[in-house]
Amino acid sequence: MSAIYTTDEYGRPFIIVREQDKKSRKSGIEATKSHIMAAKTVANIVRTSLGPRGLDKILISPDGDITISNDGATIMSQMAIENQIGKLLVELSKSQDDEIGDGTTGIVVLAGALLEQAEELLDRGIHPIRISDGFERACKIAVAHLDTVSDVIPWSKDDTTDLFKCAKTSLGSKIVNKCHDQFAQIAVDAILAVADLERKDVDFELIKVEGKVGGELADTALVHGVIIDKDFSHPQMPKEIKDAKIAILTCPFEPPKPKTKHKLEITTVKEYEELQKYERETFETMVRQVKECGANIVACQWGFDDEANSLLLQHKLPAIRWVGGPEIELLAIATNGRIVPRFEDLSSEKLGSAGTIREVSFGTTNDNMIVVEHCANSKAVTVFVRGGNKMIVDEAKRSLHDAMCVVRNLIVDNRVVYGGAAAEISCSIAVEKEADQVSSIEQYAMRSFARALDVIPMTLAENSGLPPIETLSYVKSQQIKQGIWSLGVDCMDTGINDMKEQFVFDPLISKRQQFLLATQLVKMILKIDDVIVHRNDEQ
């Protein structure tokens, strides 16, 4: 009950509302601190996954599906987080993944570090709004400083070495780093194959990533065409077709049926034979229409029964059935064909063309796939990922996606900053320098922002087995002394701190987005000072 009916001493009725009983409420600094606590807990989960030596997490879904990953966005999205502020961090990594595709772990670690610093400032009695303003000011300085320390990397269709190096940086922390060069090259080739260089745009719809368990990561290949996870509808059909003309159909290979419910009564043998004859004639008409328009292979979105199948075999017309919607669209794009909804609409102009279509079988399990190569439109490509088990294949797909996003970002904007936390350290130095010139209380928040940026190099050093504070102090002092902004944390223990020599690059737009989004989220959390939770359970 949420209210009690009662009377006073004169018998007048009144109602006592038990509203507060159903609410739990936190307000003021207590609310802000509980939010910071929740966000820090979530950020600490992914903290150990940052960098090339970062560790993987294993996530088990309620159905028992296992995901092994160190991709920040994947880890965050798979965790069942109840806390509302924790969910905001999940949204943060998702927006970074959607917009940039890489840097999802770093953004969560940075947001956690900023909130940790904000907590210390709150303990000193600084108002949350003044902290927010200081962070905003510091973020502007850091973003402006990124522009000054960025370098433009030249690339062209013929010279892609710099794109290749950036893709390698993205893959450095992933499970595929055993085939580092191969995967980086696949990412660069796939993006350049579909990129519109005049508009500086990349359509990811044209890149299909197909995975098959079996083999090893090194067997992964880029196919300039389409791979369909199906086989030819009849085992006796030819396994390879040269100079293919493809009829792409979305209508079923069967006699027409009324759209509404229908019932057909057959009372005599003659009627049954007539029906059979009509069916056969319909099939033959369909096959003839396909043959007449010049097609020598059929891809059909629907299935067809054994009679149609054997007729297709007799007419030497190979066919693929049950081709899914996205696959049939990609096949049409790749072969410059048109999807035909009715047999009457078939014509030679609507056929797709490809150099070869072949059926490839894998291992001893009789697992087949159809590879469509040398297509009329070279813009559609497929990355075919192999791996020892499903988890490795899935993680390799995610890693490739991140690497392809990095290459895409460099085509859009070819400015880079240096990795190994070199950019964060130089921004931290710049913010601290500016903070000394600010007379108001915001200077404390600005220094805290600089300390939060220092958490990224310390985490990288920690994850790489290096002493975090010593490493940060050394790199920071070297940057100030030598004035070289490309000095960072030597995670791979090569003995070189200059990230320019190690070829560790990050796209500028990725780093800028990290700073802006993390600061925005922290400002939002600091502004919340009251939480009222309605409980549904009956008291």
PDB file of C-alpha atoms in Angstrom, residues 29 33 35 64 68 75 102 119 127 133 136 143 170 174 255 270 300 320 323 416 430 444 458 462 485 491 502 518:
ATOM      1  CA  ILE A  29      28.172  15.655  -2.649  1.00  0.00           C
ATOM      2  CA  LYS A  33      30.686  10.683  -4.973  1.00  0.00           C
ATOM      3  CA  HIS A  35      28.458   8.240  -9.184  1.00  0.00           C
ATOM      4  CA  GLY A  64      26.810 -19.861 -21.941  1.00  0.00           C
ATOM      5  CA  ILE A  68      37.269 -13.418 -25.258  1.00  0.00           C
ATOM      6  CA  ILE A  75      33.855  -5.734 -23.117  1.00  0.00           C
ATOM      7  CA  ASP A 102      39.243   2.566 -32.331  1.00  0.00           C
ATOM      8  CA  GLU A 119      36.704  13.361  -6.311  1.00  0.00           C
ATOM      9  CA  HIS A 127      32.169  23.314  -6.215  1.00  0.00           C
ATOM     10  CA  ASP A 133      34.561  24.719 -16.023  1.00  0.00           C
ATOM     11  CA  GLU A 136      36.344  22.283 -20.091  1.00  0.00           C
ATOM     12  CA  VAL A 143      42.730  19.733 -28.177  1.00  0.00           C
ATOM     13  CA  SER A 170      45.828  -0.601 -33.951  1.00  0.00           C
ATOM     14  CA  LYS A 174      44.967  -7.588 -30.403  1.00  0.00           C
ATOM     15  CA  PRO A 255       4.597 -22.967 -59.671  1.00  0.00           C
ATOM     16  CA  LYS A 270      -6.246 -37.631 -64.823  1.00  0.00           C
ATOM     17  CA  CYS A 300      18.047 -17.517 -55.803  1.00  0.00           C
ATOM     18  CA  ILE A 320      22.708 -21.508 -55.584  1.00  0.00           C
ATOM     19  CA  VAL A 323      21.165 -16.834 -50.565  1.00  0.00           C
ATOM     20  CA  VAL A 416      48.381  11.775 -36.894  1.00  0.00           C
ATOM     21  CA  ALA A 430      50.790  22.124 -22.050  1.00  0.00           C
ATOM     22  CA  TYR A 444      43.192  23.444  -9.591  1.00  0.00           C
ATOM     23  CA  MET A 458      51.167   5.148 -16.274  1.00  0.00           C
ATOM     24  CA  GLU A 462      51.981  -0.819 -15.700  1.00  0.00           C
ATOM     25  CA  TRP A 485      56.684  15.654 -28.605  1.00  0.00           C
ATOM     26  CA  CYS A 491      55.782  -0.715 -24.176  1.00  0.00           C
ATOM     27  CA  GLN A 502      58.927   2.983 -33.715  1.00  0.00           C
ATOM     28  CA  ALA A 518      35.431  11.937 -21.962  1.00  0.00           C
TER      29      ALA A 518
END
